[in-house]
């Protein structure tokens, strides 16, 4: 069931990202009314937050394989560099 939930999350993320791209394109064209633009912007903010949360959740699940000094392998949580 966990892989099913992961697949659903990936599909939801991709759907949200596609919708966000469409909203941005519509806003950039400048053909929406003020009210439509505000609604699109609010929806975009919500989608951005959902996508950021999905990425954060995925990052927390990632592990890296590390070789110890004695040659054995183990997994450790992935910690991204703070240099970004």
Tab-separated table of C-alpha atoms in Angstrom:
chain	number	residue	atom	x	y	z
A	1	UNK	CA	0.000	0.000	0.000
A	2	UNK	CA	2.933	2.366	0.633
A	3	UNK	CA	4.036	2.134	-2.990
A	4	UNK	CA	0.442	2.763	-4.052
A	5	UNK	CA	0.383	5.895	-1.908
A	6	UNK	CA	3.764	6.954	-3.342
A	7	UNK	CA	2.488	6.478	-6.892
A	8	UNK	CA	-0.603	8.519	-6.081
A	9	UNK	CA	1.555	11.280	-4.582
A	10	UNK	CA	3.741	11.355	-7.687
A	11	UNK	CA	0.675	11.529	-9.936
A	12	UNK	CA	-0.831	14.278	-7.769
A	13	UNK	CA	2.451	16.204	-7.827
A	14	UNK	CA	2.708	15.980	-11.612
A	15	UNK	CA	-0.939	16.994	-12.031
A	16	UNK	CA	-0.448	19.977	-9.708
A	17	UNK	CA	2.718	20.995	-11.521
A	18	UNK	CA	0.972	20.798	-14.906
A	19	UNK	CA	-1.899	22.917	-13.610
A	20	UNK	CA	0.539	25.430	-12.148
A	21	UNK	CA	2.347	25.717	-15.482
A	22	UNK	CA	-0.978	26.321	-17.229
A	23	UNK	CA	-1.911	29.030	-14.710
A	24	UNK	CA	1.434	30.768	-15.164
A	25	UNK	CA	1.063	30.667	-18.946
A	26	UNK	CA	-2.456	32.120	-18.714
A	27	UNK	CA	-1.286	34.891	-16.390
A	28	UNK	CA	1.686	35.731	-18.589
A	29	UNK	CA	-0.543	36.128	-21.631
A	30	UNK	CA	-2.363	38.939	-19.844
A	31	UNK	CA	-5.774	38.146	-21.307
A	32	UNK	CA	-7.510	37.335	-18.020
A	33	UNK	CA	-9.716	39.821	-16.213
A	34	UNK	CA	-8.519	41.145	-12.876
A	35	UNK	CA	-10.857	38.787	-11.018
A	36	UNK	CA	-9.725	35.803	-13.096
A	37	UNK	CA	-6.089	36.784	-12.539
A	38	UNK	CA	-6.575	36.987	-8.771
A	39	UNK	CA	-8.318	33.611	-8.710
A	40	UNK	CA	-5.554	32.070	-10.846
A	41	UNK	CA	-2.896	33.613	-8.614
A	42	UNK	CA	-4.538	32.268	-5.435
A	43	UNK	CA	-4.818	28.808	-7.008
A	44	UNK	CA	-1.172	29.034	-8.079
A	45	UNK	CA	-0.043	29.854	-4.548
A	46	UNK	CA	-1.975	26.858	-3.221
A	47	UNK	CA	-0.503	24.557	-5.878
A	48	UNK	CA	3.007	25.862	-5.188
A	49	UNK	CA	2.639	25.069	-1.492
A	50	UNK	CA	1.338	21.576	-2.281
A	51	UNK	CA	4.251	20.922	-4.653
A	52	UNK	CA	6.793	22.214	-2.126
A	53	UNK	CA	5.323	19.956	0.563
A	54	UNK	CA	5.418	16.940	-1.775
A	55	UNK	CA	9.066	17.641	-2.608
A	56	UNK	CA	9.951	18.055	1.056
A	57	UNK	CA	8.233	14.782	1.871
A	58	UNK	CA	10.067	12.992	-0.944
A	59	UNK	CA	13.391	14.437	0.179
A	60	UNK	CA	12.824	13.084	3.679
A	61	UNK	CA	12.317	9.578	2.253
A	62	UNK	CA	15.527	9.548	0.217
A	63	UNK	CA	18.439	7.593	1.614
A	64	UNK	CA	21.984	7.323	0.378
A	65	UNK	CA	24.230	4.277	0.266
A	66	UNK	CA	27.518	4.926	2.036
A	67	UNK	CA	30.663	2.783	2.150
A	68	UNK	CA	32.206	2.652	5.614
A	69	UNK	CA	35.962	2.696	6.223
A	70	UNK	CA	35.907	-1.100	6.731
A	71	UNK	CA	34.325	-1.587	3.292
A	72	UNK	CA	30.801	-2.396	4.482
A	73	UNK	CA	27.815	-0.609	3.008
A	74	UNK	CA	25.005	1.023	4.929
A	75	UNK	CA	22.183	3.422	4.213
A	76	UNK	CA	21.910	6.818	5.838
A	77	UNK	CA	19.309	9.541	5.504
A	78	UNK	CA	20.115	11.933	2.691
A	79	UNK	CA	21.106	15.383	3.901
A	80	UNK	CA	21.490	17.938	1.133
A	81	UNK	CA	24.392	20.375	1.258
A	82	UNK	CA	23.529	23.788	2.661
A	83	UNK	CA	25.602	25.462	-0.058
A	84	UNK	CA	22.588	25.824	-2.424
